[in-house]
CSV table of C-alpha atoms and ligand atoms in Angstrom, one decimal:
chain,number,residue,atom,x,y,z
A,1,MET,CA,35.6,109.2,9.9
A,2,ALA,CA,35.5,104.9,9.6
A,3,GLU,CA,32.1,105.0,8.3
A,4,LYS,CA,32.7,107.3,5.9
A,5,PHE,CA,36.0,105.9,4.8
A,6,LYS,CA,35.9,104.2,0.9
A,7,PHE,CA,38.9,102.1,0.9
A,8,THR,CA,40.7,101.4,-2.4
A,9,PRO,CA,44.1,99.4,-3.0
A,10,SER,CA,47.3,100.2,-3.4
A,11,ALA,CA,48.2,101.1,-7.2
A,12,PRO,CA,49.9,98.1,-8.3
A,13,SER,CA,53.1,100.1,-9.7
A,14,SER,CA,53.8,101.4,-6.3
A,15,LEU,CA,54.9,97.5,-5.0
A,16,GLN,CA,58.0,96.8,-4.0
A,17,GLU,CA,60.1,94.5,-3.9
A,18,GLN,CA,61.0,94.3,-0.5
A,19,TYR,CA,59.4,94.5,2.8
A,20,ASP,CA,59.5,93.7,6.4
A,21,VAL,CA,56.8,91.3,6.2
A,22,VAL,CA,54.6,90.2,3.9
A,23,ILE,CA,51.2,89.7,4.8
A,24,ILE,CA,49.0,87.0,2.8
A,25,GLY,CA,45.3,88.1,2.9
A,26,SER,CA,43.2,90.4,4.5
A,27,GLY,CA,40.5,89.3,6.2
A,28,GLY,CA,40.5,89.7,10.1
A,29,ALA,CA,43.9,88.1,10.4
A,30,GLY,CA,45.5,90.0,7.9
A,31,LEU,CA,44.6,93.7,9.0
A,32,VAL,CA,45.0,92.8,12.7
A,33,SER,CA,48.5,91.5,12.3
A,34,ALA,CA,49.5,94.3,9.5
A,35,LEU,CA,48.5,97.0,12.1
A,36,GLN,CA,50.2,95.4,15.1
A,37,ALA,CA,53.8,95.5,12.8
A,38,ARG,CA,52.9,98.9,11.3
A,39,GLU,CA,53.3,100.2,15.3
A,40,LEU,CA,55.6,98.3,16.1
A,41,GLY,CA,57.8,99.8,13.5
A,42,LEU,CA,57.6,97.2,11.0
A,43,ARG,CA,56.8,98.2,7.1
A,44,PRO,CA,54.3,95.3,6.3
A,45,VAL,CA,52.2,94.5,2.8
A,46,ILE,CA,49.3,93.0,2.3
A,47,LEU,CA,48.6,91.0,-0.2
A,48,GLU,CA,44.7,90.0,-0.7
A,49,LYS,CA,44.4,87.6,-3.9
A,50,MET,CA,40.8,88.2,-4.7
A,51,PRO,CA,39.2,91.4,-6.2
A,52,THR,CA,37.4,92.9,-2.8
A,53,VAL,CA,39.1,92.6,1.2
A,54,GLY,CA,37.8,91.3,4.1
A,55,GLY,CA,37.5,87.6,3.0
A,56,ASN,CA,34.8,85.6,5.2
A,57,THR,CA,35.6,87.8,8.0
A,58,MET,CA,33.3,89.9,6.2
A,59,ARG,CA,30.7,87.5,6.9
A,60,ALA,CA,30.7,86.9,10.5
A,61,SER,CA,27.8,88.2,12.1
A,62,SER,CA,27.4,87.8,15.5
A,63,GLY,CA,30.3,88.8,18.0
A,64,MET,CA,33.9,88.5,19.3
A,65,ASN,CA,34.3,86.5,21.9
A,66,ALA,CA,35.8,87.3,25.6
A,67,ALA,CA,36.2,87.0,29.1
A,68,GLU,CA,36.5,88.8,32.4
A,69,THR,CA,36.0,92.1,30.2
A,70,ASN,CA,35.0,96.0,31.3
A,71,ILE,CA,31.7,95.4,29.6
A,72,GLN,CA,30.5,91.7,30.7
A,73,LEU,CA,31.4,93.5,34.0
A,74,ARG,CA,29.0,96.4,33.6
A,75,GLU,CA,26.0,94.4,32.7
A,76,GLY,CA,26.5,92.1,36.0
A,77,ILE,CA,28.3,89.5,34.0
A,78,VAL,CA,31.2,87.7,36.5
A,79,ASP,CA,33.2,85.9,33.9
A,80,SER,CA,36.5,84.0,34.3
A,81,PHE,CA,39.1,82.8,32.3
A,82,ALA,CA,39.4,79.5,33.4
A,83,GLU,CA,35.4,79.4,32.6
A,84,PHE,CA,35.7,80.5,28.8
A,85,TYR,CA,38.8,77.8,28.4
A,86,GLN,CA,36.3,75.1,30.0
A,87,GLU,CA,33.5,75.7,27.4
A,88,THR,CA,35.3,76.1,24.3
A,89,TYR,CA,37.5,72.9,25.7
A,90,GLN,CA,33.7,71.1,25.8
A,91,GLY,CA,32.2,72.5,22.7
A,92,GLY,CA,35.2,71.3,21.2
A,93,GLY,CA,35.2,67.9,22.1
A,94,ARG,CA,38.1,67.8,24.5
A,95,LEU,CA,40.8,68.1,21.0
A,96,ASN,CA,41.4,71.7,21.6
A,97,ASP,CA,44.8,72.5,21.3
A,98,PRO,CA,45.6,73.3,25.4
A,99,GLU,CA,48.4,76.0,25.0
A,100,LEU,CA,46.6,77.7,22.0
A,101,LEU,CA,43.1,77.5,23.5
A,102,ASN,CA,45.1,79.0,27.4
A,103,TYR,CA,47.0,81.8,25.1
A,104,PHE,CA,43.8,82.2,23.1
A,105,THR,CA,41.1,82.6,26.1
A,106,THR,CA,44.3,84.7,28.6
A,107,HIS,CA,44.1,87.6,26.0
A,108,SER,CA,40.4,87.4,25.0
A,109,GLY,CA,39.9,90.9,26.9
A,110,GLN,CA,42.8,92.2,26.1
A,111,ALA,CA,41.7,92.2,22.7
A,112,ILE,CA,38.9,93.7,23.2
A,113,ASP,CA,41.0,97.1,25.1
A,114,TRP,CA,43.3,96.7,22.3
A,115,LEU,CA,40.7,97.6,20.2
A,116,ARG,CA,38.9,100.0,22.0
A,117,SER,CA,41.9,101.9,22.1
A,118,HIS,CA,41.4,101.8,18.3
A,119,GLY,CA,38.5,103.7,18.5
A,120,ILE,CA,36.7,100.1,18.0
A,121,ILE,CA,34.2,100.0,20.1
A,122,LEU,CA,32.3,96.9,21.1
A,123,ASN,CA,29.9,97.3,23.9
A,124,ASP,CA,26.8,95.6,23.6
A,125,LEU,CA,26.7,91.9,24.4
A,126,THR,CA,25.3,88.6,22.9
A,127,ILE,CA,25.5,85.2,23.5
A,128,THR,CA,26.6,82.1,21.2
A,129,GLY,CA,25.5,78.4,21.2
A,130,GLY,CA,27.5,76.1,23.6
A,131,MET,CA,28.7,78.9,25.7
A,132,LYS,CA,26.8,79.8,29.2
A,133,LYS,CA,27.5,82.9,29.6
A,134,LYS,CA,27.1,86.2,27.3
A,135,ARG,CA,30.7,86.5,25.8
A,136,ALA,CA,29.8,87.9,22.3
A,137,HIS,CA,31.0,91.8,21.9
A,138,ARG,CA,29.2,93.3,19.1
A,139,PRO,CA,28.9,97.4,18.4
A,140,LYS,CA,26.4,99.1,20.3
A,141,SER,CA,23.9,98.8,16.8
A,142,THR,CA,24.1,95.2,17.0
A,143,ALA,CA,25.5,95.7,13.6
A,144,PRO,CA,27.4,92.4,11.9
A,145,ILE,CA,30.6,92.6,13.8
A,146,GLY,CA,32.6,91.6,10.2
A,147,ALA,CA,31.8,94.4,8.2
A,148,PHE,CA,31.8,96.8,11.0
A,149,LEU,CA,36.1,95.4,12.5
A,150,VAL,CA,36.8,95.5,8.4
A,151,ASN,CA,36.3,98.8,8.2
A,152,ASN,CA,37.4,100.5,11.2
A,153,LEU,CA,40.7,98.2,10.5
A,154,LEU,CA,41.1,99.6,7.0
A,155,TRP,CA,40.2,102.9,7.6
A,156,LEU,CA,43.2,102.9,10.2
A,157,LEU,CA,45.7,100.4,8.3
A,158,ASP,CA,45.0,104.0,5.4
A,159,GLN,CA,45.5,106.5,8.3
A,160,ILE,CA,49.8,104.9,8.9
A,161,LYS,CA,49.5,104.2,4.7
A,162,VAL,CA,50.1,100.5,5.1
A,163,PRO,CA,49.8,99.6,1.7
A,164,ILE,CA,47.2,96.8,0.7
A,165,PHE,CA,47.2,95.1,-2.8
A,166,THR,CA,44.4,93.1,-4.3
A,167,GLN,CA,44.4,90.8,-7.3
A,168,THR,CA,47.8,89.8,-5.8
A,169,THR,CA,47.8,85.8,-5.8
A,170,VAL,CA,50.6,84.6,-3.6
A,171,THR,CA,52.4,81.1,-5.3
A,172,GLU,CA,54.9,80.2,-3.7
A,173,LEU,CA,57.1,81.1,0.1
A,174,LEU,CA,60.9,81.3,-0.5
A,175,LYS,CA,63.1,80.1,2.4
A,176,ASP,CA,66.9,80.5,1.8
A,177,ASP,CA,69.3,77.7,2.4
A,178,ALA,CA,69.2,78.1,6.0
A,179,GLY,CA,65.9,77.3,6.0
A,180,LYS,CA,64.6,81.0,6.9
A,181,ILE,CA,61.8,82.6,5.5
A,182,ARG,CA,63.0,85.3,3.0
A,183,GLY,CA,59.8,86.4,0.6
A,184,VAL,CA,57.1,85.4,-1.4
A,185,ASN,CA,56.7,84.8,-5.3
A,186,VAL,CA,53.1,86.4,-6.2
A,187,GLN,CA,51.1,86.2,-9.5
A,188,VAL,CA,49.3,89.7,-9.9
A,189,ALA,CA,47.8,91.2,-13.7
A,190,GLY,CA,49.5,87.9,-15.2
A,191,GLU,CA,53.0,88.5,-14.4
A,192,HIS,CA,54.9,86.6,-11.9
A,193,LYS,CA,56.8,88.7,-9.2
A,194,THR,CA,59.2,88.2,-6.3
A,195,ILE,CA,58.8,90.1,-2.7
A,196,PHE,CA,61.7,89.7,-0.1
A,197,ALA,CA,60.5,89.6,3.0
A,198,PRO,CA,62.5,88.4,6.3
A,199,ALA,CA,59.3,87.5,8.2
A,200,VAL,CA,55.6,86.2,6.1
A,201,ILE,CA,52.0,86.3,8.1
A,202,LEU,CA,49.8,83.6,6.4
A,203,ALA,CA,46.2,85.0,6.8
A,204,THR,CA,45.2,83.3,3.7
A,205,GLY,CA,41.9,81.7,5.9
A,206,GLY,CA,40.2,78.7,5.4
A,207,PHE,CA,38.8,76.4,3.2
A,208,GLY,CA,35.4,75.7,2.9
A,209,ALA,CA,34.3,76.8,-0.7
A,210,SER,CA,37.2,74.0,-1.8
A,211,LYS,CA,36.2,70.8,-3.6
A,212,GLN,CA,39.6,69.3,-4.1
A,213,LEU,CA,40.6,69.6,-0.3
A,214,LEU,CA,36.8,68.4,0.7
A,215,LYS,CA,37.0,65.7,-1.7
A,216,ARG,CA,40.6,64.8,0.0
A,217,TYR,CA,39.9,65.3,3.7
A,218,ARG,CA,35.7,65.0,3.5
A,219,PRO,CA,34.3,63.7,0.7
A,220,ASP,CA,31.1,63.0,2.5
A,221,LEU,CA,30.6,66.5,2.4
A,222,LEU,CA,30.8,67.4,-0.5
A,223,ALA,CA,27.1,67.8,-1.1
A,224,TYR,CA,26.4,70.8,1.0
A,225,LYS,CA,26.5,73.9,0.1
A,226,THR,CA,28.7,76.4,1.8
A,227,THR,CA,28.5,79.7,3.8
A,228,ASN,CA,32.5,81.0,2.5
A,229,GLN,CA,33.1,83.7,0.0
A,230,VAL,CA,34.9,82.0,-3.3
A,231,GLY,CA,38.7,82.6,-2.2
A,232,ALA,CA,38.3,79.9,0.7
A,233,THR,CA,40.4,77.8,-0.8
A,234,GLY,CA,42.9,77.0,1.7
A,235,ASP,CA,45.9,78.2,-0.5
A,236,GLY,CA,47.7,79.4,2.7
A,237,ILE,CA,48.0,76.0,3.8
A,238,ILE,CA,49.0,74.0,0.5
A,239,LEU,CA,51.8,76.6,0.3
A,240,ALA,CA,53.1,76.0,3.7
A,241,GLU,CA,53.1,72.7,2.9
A,242,HIS,CA,55.2,72.7,0.2
A,243,ILE,CA,57.6,74.0,2.4
A,244,GLY,CA,57.3,71.3,4.7
A,245,ALA,CA,54.4,72.8,7.6
A,246,GLN,CA,52.5,70.4,9.4
A,247,VAL,CA,48.9,70.7,9.6
A,248,LEU,CA,46.4,68.8,11.5
A,249,GLN,CA,43.1,67.7,12.2
A,250,MET,CA,42.2,68.7,8.1
A,251,GLU,CA,38.8,66.6,8.7
A,252,MET,CA,37.3,68.5,11.6
A,253,ILE,CA,35.0,70.6,9.3
A,254,GLN,CA,31.7,72.9,10.7
A,255,ILE,CA,28.5,72.6,9.6
A,256,HIS,CA,26.7,76.0,10.7
A,257,PRO,CA,22.8,74.6,11.4
A,258,THR,CA,21.4,77.7,10.3
A,259,VAL,CA,21.8,78.8,6.6
A,260,GLN,CA,19.3,80.1,4.3
A,261,GLN,CA,20.2,78.2,1.0
A,262,ASP,CA,16.7,78.5,-0.8
A,263,THR,CA,18.3,81.2,-3.4
A,264,PRO,CA,21.1,80.5,-5.3
A,265,HIS,CA,23.3,82.4,-2.6
A,266,THR,CA,23.8,81.2,1.0
A,267,TYR,CA,22.7,83.3,4.0
A,268,LEU,CA,24.8,82.2,7.3
A,269,ILE,CA,21.6,83.4,9.6
A,270,GLY,CA,23.9,84.3,12.5
A,271,GLU,CA,23.7,82.8,16.0
A,272,ALA,CA,22.2,85.8,17.6
A,273,VAL,CA,19.7,85.5,16.2
A,274,ARG,CA,18.9,82.2,18.9
A,275,GLY,CA,21.0,84.3,21.3
A,276,GLU,CA,18.5,86.7,21.1
A,277,GLY,CA,15.4,84.4,21.5
A,278,ALA,CA,14.7,82.3,18.4
A,279,ILE,CA,13.6,79.1,18.9
A,280,LEU,CA,13.6,76.1,15.9
A,281,VAL,CA,10.5,74.1,14.6
A,282,ASP,CA,10.2,71.6,12.1
A,283,GLN,CA,7.7,70.8,9.1
A,284,GLN,CA,4.9,70.3,12.0
A,285,GLY,CA,5.8,73.5,14.1
A,286,VAL,CA,7.6,71.6,17.0
A,287,ARG,CA,10.5,72.1,18.3
A,288,PHE,CA,13.2,69.3,18.4
A,289,THR,CA,16.4,70.5,19.9
A,290,ASN,CA,18.3,73.3,22.5
A,291,GLU,CA,18.5,75.6,19.7
A,292,LEU,CA,21.8,77.2,22.0
A,293,GLY,CA,23.6,73.5,21.6
A,294,THR,CA,26.5,73.6,19.5
A,295,ARG,CA,26.1,73.7,16.3
A,296,LYS,CA,27.9,70.2,15.6
A,297,ILE,CA,24.7,68.9,17.8
A,298,VAL,CA,21.9,71.7,16.5
A,299,SER,CA,23.5,70.6,12.7
A,300,GLU,CA,23.2,66.9,13.5
A,301,GLN,CA,19.5,67.4,14.6
A,302,ILE,CA,18.4,69.3,11.4
A,303,THR,CA,19.9,66.5,9.1
A,304,ALA,CA,18.4,63.9,11.4
A,305,LEU,CA,14.8,65.3,10.3
A,306,PRO,CA,13.0,64.0,7.3
A,307,GLU,CA,12.9,67.6,5.7
A,308,GLN,CA,16.5,68.3,6.9
A,309,ALA,CA,15.9,71.8,7.8
A,310,ALA,CA,14.1,73.9,9.9
A,311,TYR,CA,12.3,77.0,10.5
A,312,LEU,CA,13.6,80.1,12.9
A,313,ILE,CA,10.9,81.4,14.5
A,314,PHE,CA,11.1,84.9,16.2
A,315,ASP,CA,9.6,88.2,17.4
A,316,TYR,CA,9.9,91.7,17.0
A,317,GLY,CA,11.5,91.2,19.9
A,318,VAL,CA,14.7,89.6,19.0
A,319,LYS,CA,14.3,91.6,15.5
A,320,GLU,CA,14.9,94.4,17.6
A,321,ARG,CA,18.0,93.3,19.1
A,322,VAL,CA,19.6,91.4,15.7
A,323,LYS,CA,20.5,94.5,13.2
A,324,ALA,CA,21.3,91.2,10.5
A,325,ILE,CA,17.6,90.8,10.5
A,326,ASP,CA,16.7,93.9,8.7
A,327,PHE,CA,19.7,92.8,5.9
A,328,TYR,CA,18.3,89.4,5.8
A,329,ALA,CA,14.6,91.2,5.0
A,330,SER,CA,16.3,92.7,2.2
A,331,LYS,CA,17.6,89.8,0.3
A,332,GLY,CA,13.7,88.1,1.0
A,333,LEU,CA,14.8,85.3,3.2
A,334,VAL,CA,13.0,86.4,6.1
A,335,VAL,CA,8.2,85.3,6.0
A,336,SER,CA,6.5,88.0,8.2
A,337,ALA,CA,3.1,87.9,9.7
A,338,ALA,CA,0.8,89.6,12.0
A,339,THR,CA,-0.3,86.8,13.9
A,340,PRO,CA,1.4,82.9,14.7
A,341,SER,CA,-1.5,81.6,13.4
A,342,GLU,CA,-1.0,83.8,9.9
A,343,LEU,CA,2.5,82.9,9.7
A,344,ALA,CA,1.6,79.3,10.5
A,345,LYS,CA,-0.4,79.1,6.9
A,346,LYS,CA,2.3,81.2,5.3
A,347,LEU,CA,5.1,78.3,5.8
A,348,GLN,CA,1.9,75.3,5.8
A,349,LEU,CA,2.3,74.9,9.0
A,350,ASP,CA,-0.6,73.8,11.9
A,351,PRO,CA,-1.5,77.0,13.4
A,352,THR,CA,-3.1,75.0,16.1
A,353,VAL,CA,0.4,73.3,16.7
A,354,LEU,CA,2.6,76.5,16.6
A,355,ALA,CA,0.4,77.9,18.8
A,356,ASP,CA,0.8,75.5,20.7
A,357,THR,CA,4.8,75.6,20.7
A,358,LEU,CA,4.7,78.9,21.3
A,359,LEU,CA,2.5,79.1,24.2
A,360,GLN,CA,5.5,76.4,25.7
A,361,TRP,CA,8.5,78.4,25.0
A,362,ASN,CA,7.1,81.4,26.3
A,363,THR,CA,6.1,79.4,29.6
A,364,ALA,CA,10.0,78.4,29.8
A,365,VAL,CA,11.2,81.7,29.5
A,366,GLU,CA,8.8,82.8,32.1
A,367,THR,CA,9.7,79.7,34.3
A,368,LYS,CA,12.9,79.7,33.7
A,369,LYS,CA,12.9,76.0,33.1
A,370,ASP,CA,12.8,74.7,29.4
A,371,VAL,CA,11.1,71.2,30.2
A,372,LYS,CA,11.8,69.8,27.0
A,373,PHE,CA,15.2,70.6,26.0
A,374,GLY,CA,17.1,71.5,28.1
A,375,ARG,CA,17.6,74.9,27.0
A,376,THR,CA,19.1,78.0,29.5
A,377,THR,CA,20.7,81.1,27.7
A,378,GLY,CA,18.6,83.0,25.3
A,379,MET,CA,15.6,83.3,27.2
A,380,GLN,CA,15.9,86.8,28.0
A,381,ARG,CA,12.4,87.5,26.2
A,382,LYS,CA,9.4,85.9,25.5
A,383,LEU,CA,7.7,85.3,21.9
A,384,GLU,CA,4.7,87.6,22.1
A,385,LYS,CA,5.3,90.5,20.3
A,386,ALA,CA,3.8,91.3,16.7
A,387,PRO,CA,5.3,90.9,13.5
A,388,TYR,CA,6.1,87.1,13.8
A,389,TYR,CA,8.6,86.2,12.0
A,390,ALA,CA,10.6,82.9,10.0
A,391,ILE,CA,13.6,81.8,8.2
A,392,HIS,CA,13.7,78.4,6.2
A,393,VAL,CA,17.6,77.0,7.4
A,394,ALA,CA,18.9,74.0,6.6
A,395,PRO,CA,23.1,73.1,7.4
A,396,ALA,CA,25.8,74.1,5.1
A,397,ILE,CA,29.8,74.0,5.4
A,398,HIS,CA,31.0,76.9,7.0
A,399,TYR,CA,34.1,76.6,8.6
A,400,THR,CA,37.4,74.3,8.7
A,401,MET,CA,38.7,74.0,11.9
A,402,GLY,CA,42.3,72.0,10.9
A,403,GLY,CA,44.9,74.1,8.7
A,404,LEU,CA,48.7,74.8,9.6
A,405,HIS,CA,50.0,73.6,13.4
A,406,ILE,CA,51.3,77.0,15.1
A,407,ASN,CA,52.7,76.9,18.4
A,408,GLU,CA,50.9,80.5,20.9
A,409,LYS,CA,53.5,82.5,19.5
A,410,ALA,CA,52.1,82.0,15.6
A,411,GLN,CA,55.2,80.7,14.6
A,412,VAL,CA,54.3,77.6,12.2
A,413,LEU,CA,56.0,74.8,13.1
A,414,ASP,CA,57.1,71.5,10.0
A,415,GLN,CA,56.7,68.0,10.0
A,416,ALA,CA,59.2,67.5,13.1
A,417,GLY,CA,57.7,70.8,14.9
A,418,ASN,CA,60.2,72.9,15.1
A,419,ILE,CA,60.3,76.2,13.8
A,420,ILE,CA,60.0,77.4,10.4
A,421,ALA,CA,62.4,80.5,11.0
A,422,GLY,CA,60.2,83.7,9.8
A,423,LEU,CA,56.8,82.2,8.9
A,424,PHE,CA,54.1,83.4,11.4
A,425,ALA,CA,49.9,82.0,10.8
A,426,ALA,CA,47.0,83.8,12.3
A,427,GLY,CA,43.0,82.9,11.9
A,428,GLU,CA,41.5,80.2,10.3
A,429,VAL,CA,44.3,78.8,8.3
A,430,THR,CA,45.6,77.7,11.3
A,431,GLY,CA,44.4,74.0,13.1
A,432,GLY,CA,43.6,73.3,16.6
A,433,LEU,CA,42.5,76.2,18.7
A,434,HIS,CA,39.0,74.8,18.4
A,435,GLY,CA,39.0,70.9,18.3
A,436,ASN,CA,35.9,69.3,16.1
A,437,ASN,CA,33.6,72.2,16.8
A,438,ARG,CA,34.0,76.0,16.4
A,439,ILE,CA,32.4,78.2,19.1
A,440,GLY,CA,30.2,80.7,17.4
A,441,GLY,CA,32.3,84.4,18.6
A,442,ASN,CA,35.4,82.6,18.8
A,443,SER,CA,36.7,83.2,15.5
A,444,ILE,CA,36.5,86.9,15.0
A,445,ALA,CA,38.4,86.4,18.7
A,446,GLU,CA,40.9,84.0,17.3
A,447,THR,CA,41.7,86.6,14.6
A,448,VAL,CA,42.0,89.9,16.8
A,449,VAL,CA,44.2,87.5,19.3
A,450,PHE,CA,46.1,85.8,17.1
A,451,GLY,CA,46.7,88.7,14.4
A,452,ARG,CA,48.2,90.8,17.4
A,453,GLN,CA,50.3,88.4,18.6
A,454,ALA,CA,51.6,87.5,14.8
A,455,GLY,CA,52.5,90.8,14.4
A,456,GLN,CA,54.2,90.9,17.4
A,457,GLN,CA,55.9,88.0,17.1
A,458,ALA,CA,57.4,89.2,13.8
A,459,ALA,CA,58.6,92.0,15.3
A,460,VAL,CA,60.1,90.4,18.2
A,461,TYR,CA,62.1,87.9,15.3
A,462,LEU,CA,62.9,90.6,13.3
A,463,ALA,CA,64.8,93.0,16.2
B,501,ADP,P1,40.6,85.0,8.6
B,501,ADP,O1,39.2,84.9,9.3
B,501,ADP,O2,41.3,83.7,9.3
B,501,ADP,O3,41.3,86.2,8.8
B,501,ADP,P2,39.7,85.7,6.2
B,501,ADP,O4,38.7,84.6,5.7
B,501,ADP,O5,38.6,86.4,6.5
B,501,ADP,O6,40.3,84.6,7.1
B,501,ADP,O7,40.1,86.1,4.9
B,501,ADP,C1,41.4,85.3,4.5
B,501,ADP,C2,41.8,86.0,3.3
B,501,ADP,O8,43.0,85.7,2.7
B,501,ADP,C3,40.6,86.3,2.0
B,501,ADP,O9,40.4,87.2,1.7
B,501,ADP,C4,41.5,85.7,1.2
B,501,ADP,O10,41.1,85.5,-0.4
B,501,ADP,C5,42.7,85.8,1.2
B,501,ADP,N1,43.7,85.0,0.5
B,501,ADP,C6,43.7,83.5,0.1
B,501,ADP,N2,44.5,83.3,-0.6
B,501,ADP,C7,45.2,83.7,-0.6
B,501,ADP,C8,46.6,84.0,-1.4
B,501,ADP,N3,47.2,83.1,-2.4
B,501,ADP,N4,47.5,84.9,-2.0
B,501,ADP,C9,46.3,86.2,-1.3
B,501,ADP,N5,45.1,86.6,-0.8
B,501,ADP,C10,44.5,85.0,-0.5
């Protein structure tokens, strides 16, 4: 079964010269598109440049947003595609591409069902910043969504023998004289090779780890750390630009508000921690924002503090609802204490101030009214169950909203807005869906919705 499965990459010697579809990248978008393409009768191959698979998807924690699902109804949540659309549109500064957003929201519920039909069951719900309803679907165990999804997809792909090559970097996209895609050039074990395929799916992720692209588009962000894996260097964007593809909204880069960065490694502290009830306090021990505002706003509020960092404060009740907290604790990121006053002392906060903050917050939860900041979500439980916990957080570069211009069929468009025949893209490599701020839980949903679409449209193209 998937839980016990250990992924092994395909042997380099088995790399063939010809496939129906080359999929570049082994994150959520690449794995989903491969599964969909194979099930529609194509012969796909996945090429991954890193030694490990899963990309940034592997690091996703909170969940997969979707509306009108049976899982929601079972919890008494009557949701609609229209509300999901509107809240994402508002959260994205109304800069989202309406065609993509419409396709995305109206196919989200089906994506949950599709995963379920493959044994990938996301039947617990949480909420992320900027959403009014619980839409973030996650496994019953409350385990982080990314690794759960990737491991299950790898197992499924292994069952149907879809080859996945690691340490294989795509260096060029090839077109024929008529302008149609005909394959890719790769570098593998120091050698250059050409792989022919009439369709290519770019699933290469974003550029949150590329100093070069940051310098070009957002030099003001160069000092920030990043939550991204080192391979998130925007290769797909550069490869496609070389053959005339159009990019958009490249300067729209998301800073995630809650990243632990006191160790050499950065750890993103998932939004589910706030979604399940955590609050943020400053160095005085006082709340300063609606913790479940959009990432953009919460990041700005933290950056505006003199210390440009904050503490996430929560209790055992929250910890019980977010499995990832055990992982954060195992990395030494969580300060714990038997009482709020002991916690305050450990954080060098004034214990009476922190006690007062908690008292006010618990009153807000009880009366369902956050007089100070108007928070309305993530208020299911008071912070009152010992032990108490804190994580020191600050904003870091997290997600690149901009990227390749695609249409709702996941076809990549050129500078003039025409389709580049045979070239598809899905996931973070694309731009437009999220506007100027991605909502938590929407990137995993994007990889599944548009990964499926890219696989389907490649099949239509090759029929
Ligand atoms: P998404 O969430 O959109 O699926 P991820 O970041 O999870 O994106 O995955 C993208 C994957 O693509 C990463 O594993 C990354 O290493 C891989 N990748 C990026 N550029 C290339 C390239 N030039 N050749 C092969 N793989 C690449």
